[in-house]
XYZ file of N, CA, C and O in Angstrom:
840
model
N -1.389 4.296 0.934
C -1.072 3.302 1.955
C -1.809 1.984 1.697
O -1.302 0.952 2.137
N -2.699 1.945 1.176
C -4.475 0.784 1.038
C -3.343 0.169 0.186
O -3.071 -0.981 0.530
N -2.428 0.785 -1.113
C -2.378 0.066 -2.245
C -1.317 -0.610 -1.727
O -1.567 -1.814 -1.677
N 0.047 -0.257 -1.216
C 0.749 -1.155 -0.416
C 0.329 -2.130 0.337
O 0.707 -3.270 0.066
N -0.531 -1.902 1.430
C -0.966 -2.901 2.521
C -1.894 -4.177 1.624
O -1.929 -5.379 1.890
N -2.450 -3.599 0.738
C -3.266 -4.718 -0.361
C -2.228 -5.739 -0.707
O -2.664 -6.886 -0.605
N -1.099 -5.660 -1.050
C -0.218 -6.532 -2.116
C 0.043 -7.848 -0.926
O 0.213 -9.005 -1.309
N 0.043 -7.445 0.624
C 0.480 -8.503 1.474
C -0.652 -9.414 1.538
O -1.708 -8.789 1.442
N -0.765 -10.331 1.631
C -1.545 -11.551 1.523
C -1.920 -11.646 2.644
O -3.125 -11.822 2.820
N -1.285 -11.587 3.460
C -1.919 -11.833 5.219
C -2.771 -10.407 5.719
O -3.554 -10.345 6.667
N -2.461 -9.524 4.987
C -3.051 -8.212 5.373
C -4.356 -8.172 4.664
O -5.382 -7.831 5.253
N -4.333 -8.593 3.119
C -5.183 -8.174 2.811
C -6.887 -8.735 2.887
O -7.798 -8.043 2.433
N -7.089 -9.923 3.456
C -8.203 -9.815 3.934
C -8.652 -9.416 5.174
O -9.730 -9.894 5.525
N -7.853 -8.334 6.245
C -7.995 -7.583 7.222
C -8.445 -6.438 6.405
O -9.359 -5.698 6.768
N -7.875 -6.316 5.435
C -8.429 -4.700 4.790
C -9.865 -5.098 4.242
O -10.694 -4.236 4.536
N -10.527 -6.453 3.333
C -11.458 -6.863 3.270
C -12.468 -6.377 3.852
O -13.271 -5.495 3.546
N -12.278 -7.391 5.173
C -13.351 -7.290 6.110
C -13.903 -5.803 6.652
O -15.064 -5.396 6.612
N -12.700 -5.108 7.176
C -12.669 -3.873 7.608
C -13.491 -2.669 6.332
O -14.126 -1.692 6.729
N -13.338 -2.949 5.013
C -14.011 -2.350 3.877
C -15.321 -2.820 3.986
O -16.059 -2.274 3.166
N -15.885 -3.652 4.717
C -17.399 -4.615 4.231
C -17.689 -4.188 6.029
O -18.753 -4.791 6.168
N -17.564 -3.905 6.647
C -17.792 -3.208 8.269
C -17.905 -2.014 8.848
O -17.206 -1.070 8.481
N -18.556 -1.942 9.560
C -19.149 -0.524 10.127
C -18.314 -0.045 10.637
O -18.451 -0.110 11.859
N -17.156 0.607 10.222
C -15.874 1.363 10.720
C -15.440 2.440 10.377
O -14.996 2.541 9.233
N -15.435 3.640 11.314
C -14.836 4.946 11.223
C -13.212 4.899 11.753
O -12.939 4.426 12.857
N -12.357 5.346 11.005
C -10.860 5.236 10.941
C -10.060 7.015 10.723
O -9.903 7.449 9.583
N -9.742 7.642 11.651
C -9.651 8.845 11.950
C -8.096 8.984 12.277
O -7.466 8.564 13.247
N -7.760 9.566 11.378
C -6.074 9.803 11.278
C -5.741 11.529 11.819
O -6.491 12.450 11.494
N -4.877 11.667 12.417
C -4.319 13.325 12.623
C -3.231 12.983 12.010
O -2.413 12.082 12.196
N -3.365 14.125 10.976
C -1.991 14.506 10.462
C -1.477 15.962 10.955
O -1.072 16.909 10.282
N -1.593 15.854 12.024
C -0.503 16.905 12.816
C 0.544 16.138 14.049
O 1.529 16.725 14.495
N 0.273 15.212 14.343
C 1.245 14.419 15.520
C 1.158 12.387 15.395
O 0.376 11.593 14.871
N 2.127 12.303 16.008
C 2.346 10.753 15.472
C 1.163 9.952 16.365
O 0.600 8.874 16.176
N 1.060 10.830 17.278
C 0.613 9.727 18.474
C -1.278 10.067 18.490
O -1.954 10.708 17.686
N -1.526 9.613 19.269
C -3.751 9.982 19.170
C -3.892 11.146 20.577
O -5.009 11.520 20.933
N -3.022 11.479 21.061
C -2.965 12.372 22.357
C -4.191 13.250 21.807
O -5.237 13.136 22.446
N -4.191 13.885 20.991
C -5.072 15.295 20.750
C -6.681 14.370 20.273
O -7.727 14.945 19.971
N -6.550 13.364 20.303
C -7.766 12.658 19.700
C -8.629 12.030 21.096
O -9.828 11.806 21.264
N -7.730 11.906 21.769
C -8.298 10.761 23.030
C -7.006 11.473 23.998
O -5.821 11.175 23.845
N -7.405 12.245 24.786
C -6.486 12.941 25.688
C -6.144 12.302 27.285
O -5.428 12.789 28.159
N -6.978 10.977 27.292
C -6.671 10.161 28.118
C -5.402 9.000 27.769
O -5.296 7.920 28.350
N -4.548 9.466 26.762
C -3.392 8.735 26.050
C -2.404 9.601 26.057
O -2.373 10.822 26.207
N -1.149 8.349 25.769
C -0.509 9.554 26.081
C 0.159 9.426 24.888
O -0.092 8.734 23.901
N 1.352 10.461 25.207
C 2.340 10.639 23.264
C 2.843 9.501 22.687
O 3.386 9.593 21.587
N 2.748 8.375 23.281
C 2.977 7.105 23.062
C 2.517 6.127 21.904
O 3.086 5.491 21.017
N 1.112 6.325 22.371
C 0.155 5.468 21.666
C 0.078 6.037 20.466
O -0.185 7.236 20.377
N 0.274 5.339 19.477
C 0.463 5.967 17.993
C -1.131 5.694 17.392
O -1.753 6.287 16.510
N -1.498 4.565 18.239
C -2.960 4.406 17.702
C -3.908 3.414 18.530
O -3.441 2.637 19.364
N -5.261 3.497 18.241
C -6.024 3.172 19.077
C -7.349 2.590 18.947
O -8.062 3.482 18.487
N -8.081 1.455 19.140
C -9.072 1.121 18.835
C -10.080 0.868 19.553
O -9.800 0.017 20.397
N -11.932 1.491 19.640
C -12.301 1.371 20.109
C -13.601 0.655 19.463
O -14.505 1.081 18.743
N -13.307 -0.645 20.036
C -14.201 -1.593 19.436
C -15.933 -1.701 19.237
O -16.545 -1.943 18.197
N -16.425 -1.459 20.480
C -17.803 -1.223 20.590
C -17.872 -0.223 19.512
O -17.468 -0.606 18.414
N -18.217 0.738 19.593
C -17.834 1.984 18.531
C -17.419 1.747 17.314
O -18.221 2.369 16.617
N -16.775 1.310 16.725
C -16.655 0.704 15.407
C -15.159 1.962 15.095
O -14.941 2.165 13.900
N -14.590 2.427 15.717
C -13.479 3.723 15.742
C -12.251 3.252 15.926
O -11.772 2.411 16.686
N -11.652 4.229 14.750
C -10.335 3.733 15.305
C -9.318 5.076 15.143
O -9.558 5.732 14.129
N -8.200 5.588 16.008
C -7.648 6.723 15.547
C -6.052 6.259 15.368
O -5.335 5.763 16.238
N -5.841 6.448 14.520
C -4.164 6.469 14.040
C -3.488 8.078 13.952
O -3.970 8.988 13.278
N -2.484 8.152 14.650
C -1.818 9.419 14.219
C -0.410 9.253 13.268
O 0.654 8.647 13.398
N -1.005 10.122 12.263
C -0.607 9.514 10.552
C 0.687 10.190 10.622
O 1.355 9.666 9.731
N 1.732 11.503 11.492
C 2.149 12.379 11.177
C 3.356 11.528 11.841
O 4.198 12.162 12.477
N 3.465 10.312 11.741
C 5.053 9.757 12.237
C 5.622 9.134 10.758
O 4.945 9.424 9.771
N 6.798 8.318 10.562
C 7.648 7.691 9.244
C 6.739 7.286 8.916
O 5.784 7.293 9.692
N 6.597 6.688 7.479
C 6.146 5.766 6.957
C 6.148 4.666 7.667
O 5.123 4.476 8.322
N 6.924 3.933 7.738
C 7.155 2.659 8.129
C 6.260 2.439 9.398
O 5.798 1.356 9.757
N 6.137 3.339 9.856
C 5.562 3.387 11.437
C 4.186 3.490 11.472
O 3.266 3.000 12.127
N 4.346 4.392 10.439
C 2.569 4.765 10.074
C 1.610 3.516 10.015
O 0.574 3.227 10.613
N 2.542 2.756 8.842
C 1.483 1.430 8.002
C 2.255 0.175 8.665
O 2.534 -0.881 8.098
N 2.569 0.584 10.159
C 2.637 -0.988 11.034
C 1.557 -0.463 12.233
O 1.223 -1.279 13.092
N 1.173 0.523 12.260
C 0.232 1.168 13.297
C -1.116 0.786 12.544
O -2.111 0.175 12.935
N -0.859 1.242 11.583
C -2.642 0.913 11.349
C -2.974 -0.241 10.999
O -4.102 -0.677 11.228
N -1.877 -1.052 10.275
C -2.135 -2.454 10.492
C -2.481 -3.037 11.588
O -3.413 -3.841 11.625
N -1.861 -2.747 12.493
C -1.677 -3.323 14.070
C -3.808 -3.298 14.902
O -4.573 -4.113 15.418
N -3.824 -1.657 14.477
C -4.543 -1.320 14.452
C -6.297 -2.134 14.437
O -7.245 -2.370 15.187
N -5.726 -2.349 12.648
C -7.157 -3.072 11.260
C -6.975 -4.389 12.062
O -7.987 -4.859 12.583
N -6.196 -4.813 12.164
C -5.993 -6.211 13.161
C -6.497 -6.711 14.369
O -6.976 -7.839 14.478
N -6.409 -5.974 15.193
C -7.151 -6.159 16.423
C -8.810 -5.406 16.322
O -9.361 -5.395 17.423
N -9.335 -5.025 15.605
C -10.736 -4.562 15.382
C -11.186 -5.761 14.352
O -12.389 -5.774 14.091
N -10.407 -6.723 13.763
C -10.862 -7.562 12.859
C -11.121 -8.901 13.701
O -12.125 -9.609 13.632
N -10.041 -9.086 14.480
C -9.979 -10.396 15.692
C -10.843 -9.828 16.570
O -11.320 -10.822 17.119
N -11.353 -8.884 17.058
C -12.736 -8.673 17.752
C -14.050 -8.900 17.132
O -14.996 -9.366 17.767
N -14.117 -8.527 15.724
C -15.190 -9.017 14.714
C -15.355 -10.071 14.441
O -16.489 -10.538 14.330
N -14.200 -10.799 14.239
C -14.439 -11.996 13.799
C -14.715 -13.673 14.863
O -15.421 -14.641 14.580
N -13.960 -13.465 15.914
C -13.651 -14.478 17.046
C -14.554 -14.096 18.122
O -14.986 -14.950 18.896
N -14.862 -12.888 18.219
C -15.712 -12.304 19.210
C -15.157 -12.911 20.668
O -15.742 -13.725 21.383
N -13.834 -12.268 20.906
C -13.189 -12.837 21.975
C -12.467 -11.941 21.978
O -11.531 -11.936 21.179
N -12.695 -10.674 23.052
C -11.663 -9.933 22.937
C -10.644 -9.885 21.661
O -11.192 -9.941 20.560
N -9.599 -9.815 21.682
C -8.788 -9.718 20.656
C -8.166 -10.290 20.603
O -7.096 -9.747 20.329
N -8.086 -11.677 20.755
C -7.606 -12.965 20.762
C -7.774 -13.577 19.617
O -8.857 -13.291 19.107
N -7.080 -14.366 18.962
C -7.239 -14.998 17.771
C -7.799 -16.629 17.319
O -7.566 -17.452 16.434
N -8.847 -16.468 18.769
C -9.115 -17.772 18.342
C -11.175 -17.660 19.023
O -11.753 -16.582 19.157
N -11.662 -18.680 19.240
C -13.194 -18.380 19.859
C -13.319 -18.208 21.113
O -12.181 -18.185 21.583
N -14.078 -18.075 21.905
C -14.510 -18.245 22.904
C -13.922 -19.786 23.710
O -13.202 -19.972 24.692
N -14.719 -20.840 22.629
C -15.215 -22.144 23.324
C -14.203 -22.904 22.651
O -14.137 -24.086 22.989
N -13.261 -22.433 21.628
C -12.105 -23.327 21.223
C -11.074 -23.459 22.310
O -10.388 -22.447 22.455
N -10.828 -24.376 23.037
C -10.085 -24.895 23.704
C -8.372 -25.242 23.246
O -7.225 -25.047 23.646
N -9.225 -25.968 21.990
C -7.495 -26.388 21.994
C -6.875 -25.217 20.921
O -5.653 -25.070 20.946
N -7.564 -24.488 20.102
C -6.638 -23.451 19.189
C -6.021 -22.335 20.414
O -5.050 -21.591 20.276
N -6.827 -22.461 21.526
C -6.053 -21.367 22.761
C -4.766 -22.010 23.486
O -3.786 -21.378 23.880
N -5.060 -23.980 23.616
C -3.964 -23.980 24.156
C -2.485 -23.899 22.990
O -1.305 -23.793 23.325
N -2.925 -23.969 21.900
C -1.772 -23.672 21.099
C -1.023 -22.628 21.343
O 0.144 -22.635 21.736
N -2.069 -21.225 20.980
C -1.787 -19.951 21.045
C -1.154 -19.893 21.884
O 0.028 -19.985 21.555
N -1.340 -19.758 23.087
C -0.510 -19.764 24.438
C 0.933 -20.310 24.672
O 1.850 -19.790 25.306
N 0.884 -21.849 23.791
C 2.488 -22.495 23.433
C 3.016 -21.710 22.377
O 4.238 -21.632 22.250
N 2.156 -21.045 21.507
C 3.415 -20.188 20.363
C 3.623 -18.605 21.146
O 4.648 -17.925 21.092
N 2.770 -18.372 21.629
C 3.382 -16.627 22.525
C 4.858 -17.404 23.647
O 5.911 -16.795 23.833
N 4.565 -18.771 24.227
C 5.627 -19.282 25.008
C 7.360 -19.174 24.063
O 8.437 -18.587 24.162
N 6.792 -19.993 23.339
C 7.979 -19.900 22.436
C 8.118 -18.553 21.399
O 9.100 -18.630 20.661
N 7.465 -17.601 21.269
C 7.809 -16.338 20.976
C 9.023 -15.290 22.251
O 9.932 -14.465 22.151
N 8.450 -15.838 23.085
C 8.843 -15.350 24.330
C 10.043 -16.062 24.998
O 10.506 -15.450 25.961
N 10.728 -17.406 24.632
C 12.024 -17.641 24.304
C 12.700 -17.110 23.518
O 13.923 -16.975 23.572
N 11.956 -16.739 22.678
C 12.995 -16.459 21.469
C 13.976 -14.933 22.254
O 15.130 -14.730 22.632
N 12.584 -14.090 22.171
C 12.985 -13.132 23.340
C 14.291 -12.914 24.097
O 15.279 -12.252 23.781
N 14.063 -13.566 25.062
C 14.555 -13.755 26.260
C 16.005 -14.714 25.813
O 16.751 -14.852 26.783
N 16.372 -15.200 24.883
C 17.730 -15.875 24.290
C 18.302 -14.992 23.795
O 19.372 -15.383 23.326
N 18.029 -13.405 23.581
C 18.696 -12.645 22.981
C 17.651 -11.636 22.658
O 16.923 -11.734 21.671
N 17.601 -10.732 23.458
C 16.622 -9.817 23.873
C 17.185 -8.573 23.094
O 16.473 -7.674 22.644
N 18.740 -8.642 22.977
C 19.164 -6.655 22.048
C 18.514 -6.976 20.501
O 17.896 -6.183 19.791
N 18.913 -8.631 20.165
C 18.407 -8.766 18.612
C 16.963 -8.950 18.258
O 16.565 -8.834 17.098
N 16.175 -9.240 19.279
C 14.853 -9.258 19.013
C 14.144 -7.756 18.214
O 14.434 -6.784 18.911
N 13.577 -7.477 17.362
C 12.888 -6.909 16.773
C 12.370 -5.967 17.429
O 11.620 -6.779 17.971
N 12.087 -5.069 17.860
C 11.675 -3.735 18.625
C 9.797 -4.199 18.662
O 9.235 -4.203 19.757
N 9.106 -4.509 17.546
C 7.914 -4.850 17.346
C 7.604 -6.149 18.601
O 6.795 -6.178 19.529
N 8.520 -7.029 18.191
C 8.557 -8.054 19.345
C 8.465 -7.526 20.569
O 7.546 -7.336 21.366
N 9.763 -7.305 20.544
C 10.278 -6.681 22.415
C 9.015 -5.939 23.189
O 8.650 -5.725 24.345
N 8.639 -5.718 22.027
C 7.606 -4.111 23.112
C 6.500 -5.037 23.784
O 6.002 -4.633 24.834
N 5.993 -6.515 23.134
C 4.978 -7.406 23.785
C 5.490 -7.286 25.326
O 4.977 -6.568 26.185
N 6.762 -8.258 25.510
C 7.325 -8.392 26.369
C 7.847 -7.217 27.246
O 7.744 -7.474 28.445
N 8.343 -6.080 26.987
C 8.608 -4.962 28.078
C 7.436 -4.687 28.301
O 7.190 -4.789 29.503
N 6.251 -4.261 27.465
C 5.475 -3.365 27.925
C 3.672 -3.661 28.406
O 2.764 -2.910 28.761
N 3.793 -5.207 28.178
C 2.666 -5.446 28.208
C 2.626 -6.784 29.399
O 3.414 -7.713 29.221
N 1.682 -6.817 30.592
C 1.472 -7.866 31.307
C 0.872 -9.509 31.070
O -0.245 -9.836 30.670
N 2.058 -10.415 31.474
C 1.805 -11.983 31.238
C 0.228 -12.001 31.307
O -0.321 -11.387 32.221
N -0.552 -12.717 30.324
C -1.674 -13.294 30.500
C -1.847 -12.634 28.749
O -1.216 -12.600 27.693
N -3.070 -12.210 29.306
C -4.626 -11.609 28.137
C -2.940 -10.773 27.578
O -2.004 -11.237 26.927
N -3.154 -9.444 28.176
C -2.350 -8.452 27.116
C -1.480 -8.768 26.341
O -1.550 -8.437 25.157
N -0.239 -9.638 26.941
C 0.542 -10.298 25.787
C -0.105 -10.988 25.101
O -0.180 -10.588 23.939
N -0.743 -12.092 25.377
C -1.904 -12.926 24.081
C -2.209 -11.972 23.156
O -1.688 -12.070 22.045
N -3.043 -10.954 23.422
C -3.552 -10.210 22.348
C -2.973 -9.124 21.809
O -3.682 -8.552 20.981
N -1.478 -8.457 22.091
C -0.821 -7.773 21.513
C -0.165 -8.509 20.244
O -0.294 -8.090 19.094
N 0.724 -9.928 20.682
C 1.216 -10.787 20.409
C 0.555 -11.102 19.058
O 1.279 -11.326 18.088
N -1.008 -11.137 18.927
C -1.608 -11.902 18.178
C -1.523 -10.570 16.834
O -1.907 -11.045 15.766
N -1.256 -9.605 16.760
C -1.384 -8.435 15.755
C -0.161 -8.680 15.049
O -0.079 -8.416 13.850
N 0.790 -9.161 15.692
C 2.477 -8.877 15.446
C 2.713 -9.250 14.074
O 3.497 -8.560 13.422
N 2.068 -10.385 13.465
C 2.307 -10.615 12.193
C 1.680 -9.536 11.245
O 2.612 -9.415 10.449
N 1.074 -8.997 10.973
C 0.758 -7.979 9.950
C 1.106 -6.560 10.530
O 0.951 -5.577 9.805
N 1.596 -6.416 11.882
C 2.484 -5.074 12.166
C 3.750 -5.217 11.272
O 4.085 -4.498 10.331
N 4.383 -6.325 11.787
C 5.682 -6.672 11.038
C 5.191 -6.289 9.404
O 5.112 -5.130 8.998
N 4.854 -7.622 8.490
C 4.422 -7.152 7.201
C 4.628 -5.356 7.157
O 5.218 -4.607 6.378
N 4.016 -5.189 8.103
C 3.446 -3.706 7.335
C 4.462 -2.657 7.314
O 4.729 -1.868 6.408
N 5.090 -2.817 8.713
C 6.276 -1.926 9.253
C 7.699 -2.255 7.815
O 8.120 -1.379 7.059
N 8.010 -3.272 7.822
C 8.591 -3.260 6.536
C 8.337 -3.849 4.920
O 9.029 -4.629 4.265
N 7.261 -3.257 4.623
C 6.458 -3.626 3.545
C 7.067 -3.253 2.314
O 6.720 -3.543 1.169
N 8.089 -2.524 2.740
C 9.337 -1.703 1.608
C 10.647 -2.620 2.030
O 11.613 -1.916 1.735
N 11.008 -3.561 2.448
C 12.094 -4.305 3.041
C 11.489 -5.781 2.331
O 10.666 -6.280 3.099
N 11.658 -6.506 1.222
C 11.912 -7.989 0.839
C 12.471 -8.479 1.824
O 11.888 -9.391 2.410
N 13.416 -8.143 2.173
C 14.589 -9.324 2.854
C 14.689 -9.464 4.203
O 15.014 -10.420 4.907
N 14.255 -8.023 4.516
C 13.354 -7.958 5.795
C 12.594 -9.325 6.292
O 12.763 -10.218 7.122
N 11.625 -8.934 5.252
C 10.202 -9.571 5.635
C 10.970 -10.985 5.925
O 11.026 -11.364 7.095
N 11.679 -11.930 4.691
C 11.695 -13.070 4.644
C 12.780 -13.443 5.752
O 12.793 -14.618 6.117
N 13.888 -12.364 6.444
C 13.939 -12.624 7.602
C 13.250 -13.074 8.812
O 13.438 -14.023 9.573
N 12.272 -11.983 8.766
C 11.150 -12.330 10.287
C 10.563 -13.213 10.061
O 10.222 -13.872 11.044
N 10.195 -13.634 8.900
C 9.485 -14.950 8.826
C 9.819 -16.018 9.204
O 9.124 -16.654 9.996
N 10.880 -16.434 8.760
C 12.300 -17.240 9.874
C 12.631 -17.374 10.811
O 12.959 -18.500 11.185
N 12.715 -16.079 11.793
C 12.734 -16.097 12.812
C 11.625 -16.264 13.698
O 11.654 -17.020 14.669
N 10.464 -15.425 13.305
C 9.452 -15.493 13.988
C 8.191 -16.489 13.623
O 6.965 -16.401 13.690
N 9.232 -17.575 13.164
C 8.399 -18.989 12.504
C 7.544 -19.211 13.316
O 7.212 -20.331 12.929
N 6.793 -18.966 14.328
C 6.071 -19.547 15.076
C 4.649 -18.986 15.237
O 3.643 -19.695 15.288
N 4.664 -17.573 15.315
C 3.752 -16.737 14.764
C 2.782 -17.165 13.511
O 1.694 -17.738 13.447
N 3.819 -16.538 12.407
C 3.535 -16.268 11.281
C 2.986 -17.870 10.760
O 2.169 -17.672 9.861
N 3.144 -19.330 11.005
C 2.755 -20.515 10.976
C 0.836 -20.245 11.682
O -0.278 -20.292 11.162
N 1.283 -20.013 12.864
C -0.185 -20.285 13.481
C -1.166 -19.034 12.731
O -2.397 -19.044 12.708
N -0.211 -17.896 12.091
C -2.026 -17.075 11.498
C -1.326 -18.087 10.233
O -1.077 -19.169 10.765
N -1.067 -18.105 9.276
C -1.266 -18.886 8.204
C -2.204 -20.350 8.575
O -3.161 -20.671 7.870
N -1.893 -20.927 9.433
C -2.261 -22.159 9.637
C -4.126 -21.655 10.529
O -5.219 -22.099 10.177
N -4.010 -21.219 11.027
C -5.502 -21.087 12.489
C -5.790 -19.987 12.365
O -6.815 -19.846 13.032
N -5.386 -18.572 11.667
C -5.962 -17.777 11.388
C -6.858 -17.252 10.275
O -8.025 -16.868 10.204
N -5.600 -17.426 9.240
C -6.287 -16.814 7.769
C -7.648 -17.680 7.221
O -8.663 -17.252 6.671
N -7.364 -18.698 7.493
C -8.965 -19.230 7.478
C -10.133 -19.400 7.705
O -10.854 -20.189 7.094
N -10.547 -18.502 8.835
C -11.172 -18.435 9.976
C -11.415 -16.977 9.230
O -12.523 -16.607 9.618
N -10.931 -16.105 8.436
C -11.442 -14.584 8.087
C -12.089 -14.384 6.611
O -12.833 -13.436 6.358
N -11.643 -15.612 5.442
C -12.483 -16.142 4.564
C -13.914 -16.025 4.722
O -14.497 -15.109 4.142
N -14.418 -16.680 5.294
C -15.731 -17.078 5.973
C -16.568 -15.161 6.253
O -17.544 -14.592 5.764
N -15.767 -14.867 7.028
C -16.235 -13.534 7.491
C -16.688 -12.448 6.586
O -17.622 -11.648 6.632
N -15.287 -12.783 5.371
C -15.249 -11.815 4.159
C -16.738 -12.410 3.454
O -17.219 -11.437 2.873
N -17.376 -13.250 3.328
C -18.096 -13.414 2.112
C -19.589 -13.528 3.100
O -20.722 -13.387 2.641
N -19.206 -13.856 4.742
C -20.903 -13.221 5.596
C -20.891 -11.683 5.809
O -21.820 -11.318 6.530
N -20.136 -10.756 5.400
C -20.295 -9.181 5.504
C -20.831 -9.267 4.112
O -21.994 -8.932 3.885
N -19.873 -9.792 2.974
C -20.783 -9.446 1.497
C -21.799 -9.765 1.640
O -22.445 -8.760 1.939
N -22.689 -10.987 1.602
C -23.701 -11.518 1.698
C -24.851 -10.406 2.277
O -25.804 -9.845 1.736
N -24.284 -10.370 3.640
C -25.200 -9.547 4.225
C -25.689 -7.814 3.958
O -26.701 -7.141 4.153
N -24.104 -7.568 3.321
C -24.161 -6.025 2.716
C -24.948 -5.743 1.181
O -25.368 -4.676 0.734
N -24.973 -7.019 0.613
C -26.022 -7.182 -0.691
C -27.181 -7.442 -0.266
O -27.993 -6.898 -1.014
N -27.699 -8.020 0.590
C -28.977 -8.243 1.166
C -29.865 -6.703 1.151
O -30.845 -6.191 0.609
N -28.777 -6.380 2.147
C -28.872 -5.105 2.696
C -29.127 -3.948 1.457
O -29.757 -2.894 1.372
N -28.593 -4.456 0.892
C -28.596 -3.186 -0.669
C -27.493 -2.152 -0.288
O -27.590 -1.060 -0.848
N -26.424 -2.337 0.610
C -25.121 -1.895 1.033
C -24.287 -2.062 0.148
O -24.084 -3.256 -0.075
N -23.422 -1.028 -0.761
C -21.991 -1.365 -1.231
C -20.743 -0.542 -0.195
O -20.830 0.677 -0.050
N -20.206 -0.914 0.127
C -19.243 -0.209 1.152
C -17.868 -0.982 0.435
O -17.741 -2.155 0.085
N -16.767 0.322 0.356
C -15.121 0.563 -0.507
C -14.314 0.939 0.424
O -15.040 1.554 1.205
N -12.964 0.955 0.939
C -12.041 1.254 1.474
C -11.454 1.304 0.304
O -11.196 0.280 -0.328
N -11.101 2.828 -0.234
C -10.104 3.261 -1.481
C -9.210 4.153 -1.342
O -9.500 5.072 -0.575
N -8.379 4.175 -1.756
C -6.920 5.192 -1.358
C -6.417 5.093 -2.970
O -6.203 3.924 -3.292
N -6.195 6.023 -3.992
C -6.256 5.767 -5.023
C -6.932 4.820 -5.847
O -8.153 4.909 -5.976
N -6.291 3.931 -6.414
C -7.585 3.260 -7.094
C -7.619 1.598 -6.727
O -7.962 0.566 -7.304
N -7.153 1.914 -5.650
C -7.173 0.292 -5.016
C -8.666 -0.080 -5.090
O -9.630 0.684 -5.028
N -8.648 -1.492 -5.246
C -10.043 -2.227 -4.940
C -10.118 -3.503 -3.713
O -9.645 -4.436 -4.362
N -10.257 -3.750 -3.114
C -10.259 -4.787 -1.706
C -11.528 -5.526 -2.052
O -11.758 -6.428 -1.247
N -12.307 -5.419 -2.898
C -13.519 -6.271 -2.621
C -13.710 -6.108 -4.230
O -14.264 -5.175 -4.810
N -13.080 -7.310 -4.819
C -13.379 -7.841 -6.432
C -13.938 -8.587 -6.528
O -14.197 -9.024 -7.649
């Protein structure tokens, strides 16, 4: 899965950081969902992160496709808590104006929506059915680009569809995100050489930290 999710560019310094961080990542391969892991969930939740804790549980035993947009979704929101230290929001605390952006691109994510709600993307839709205006959509919203990537990471034409469509997203992490996790990647090295720490996230013979 590491060696797929590596090749995406937007993913792969989420796998970075997450390789250079104090993180336990706990998969069941007997059911799709984390029910038997965290029994306060229900068959729903395919996966789950608990930030303080450094934990995260994915239940590995659903499609592919589903699998490696879950744990992306996942590596994503434990990385925007590491890094922004703002809940799971993709921007700081005290940045003002990268929030009032954010807020105008979930707006216009959320037209898009609502202009045609059967063709919207299931990944999309679920912000909007299932999650309440404010914080939760902000920070579901903010994962969506490397769920997508990941969910069809076997789909080219896919991808360069949603990108198109979901121009608005995928602009603001290219533009206000991916730059902002640079920085992060080389204060975990720093500090993990200090430390006399080497820490690998490997799944065959992938490497994330060259």
């Amino acid at each position: 899965m590491l060696v797929d999710l590596a090749k995406i560019k937007e993913i792969r310094p989420v796998l970075q950081i997450v390789a250079l961080s104090d993180v336990r990542i706990i998969f069941d391969f007997e059911t799709e969902s984390v029910k038997s892991m965290d029994p306060t969930r229900d068959e729903h939740t395919l996966g789950i992160a608990y930030f303080n804790q450094g934990l995260l549980y994915v239940g590995k035993n659903a499609n592919k496709n589903q699998r490696y947009g879950t744990f992306a979704h996942e590596l994503t929101h434990f990385v925007y808590y590491l890094v922004f230290e703002n809940d799971c929001l993709p921007y700081c605390k005290d940045d003002e104006e990268t929030k009032k952006m954010w807020i105008k691109v979930v707006d216009e994510l959320k037209a898009i929506y609502l202009s045609d709600i059967n063709a919207t993307d299931n990944i999309i839709k679920w912000v909007f059915m299932c999650y309440e205006p404010g914080y939760q959509q902000y920070a579901e919203t903010a994962v969506r680009v490397n769920d997508l990537l990941a969910y069809y990471y076997d789909n080219p034409e896919k991808c360069i569809e949603i990108r198109k469509t979901y121009a608005c997203i995928f602009d603001f992490y290219d533009i206000h995100t991916l730059p902002d996790l640079n920085p992060e990647i080389y204060r975990l090295k720093t500090l993990n050489h200090a430390m006399g720490v080497t820490k690998k996230i490997t799944e065959s013979l992938v490497e994330l930290n060259p």
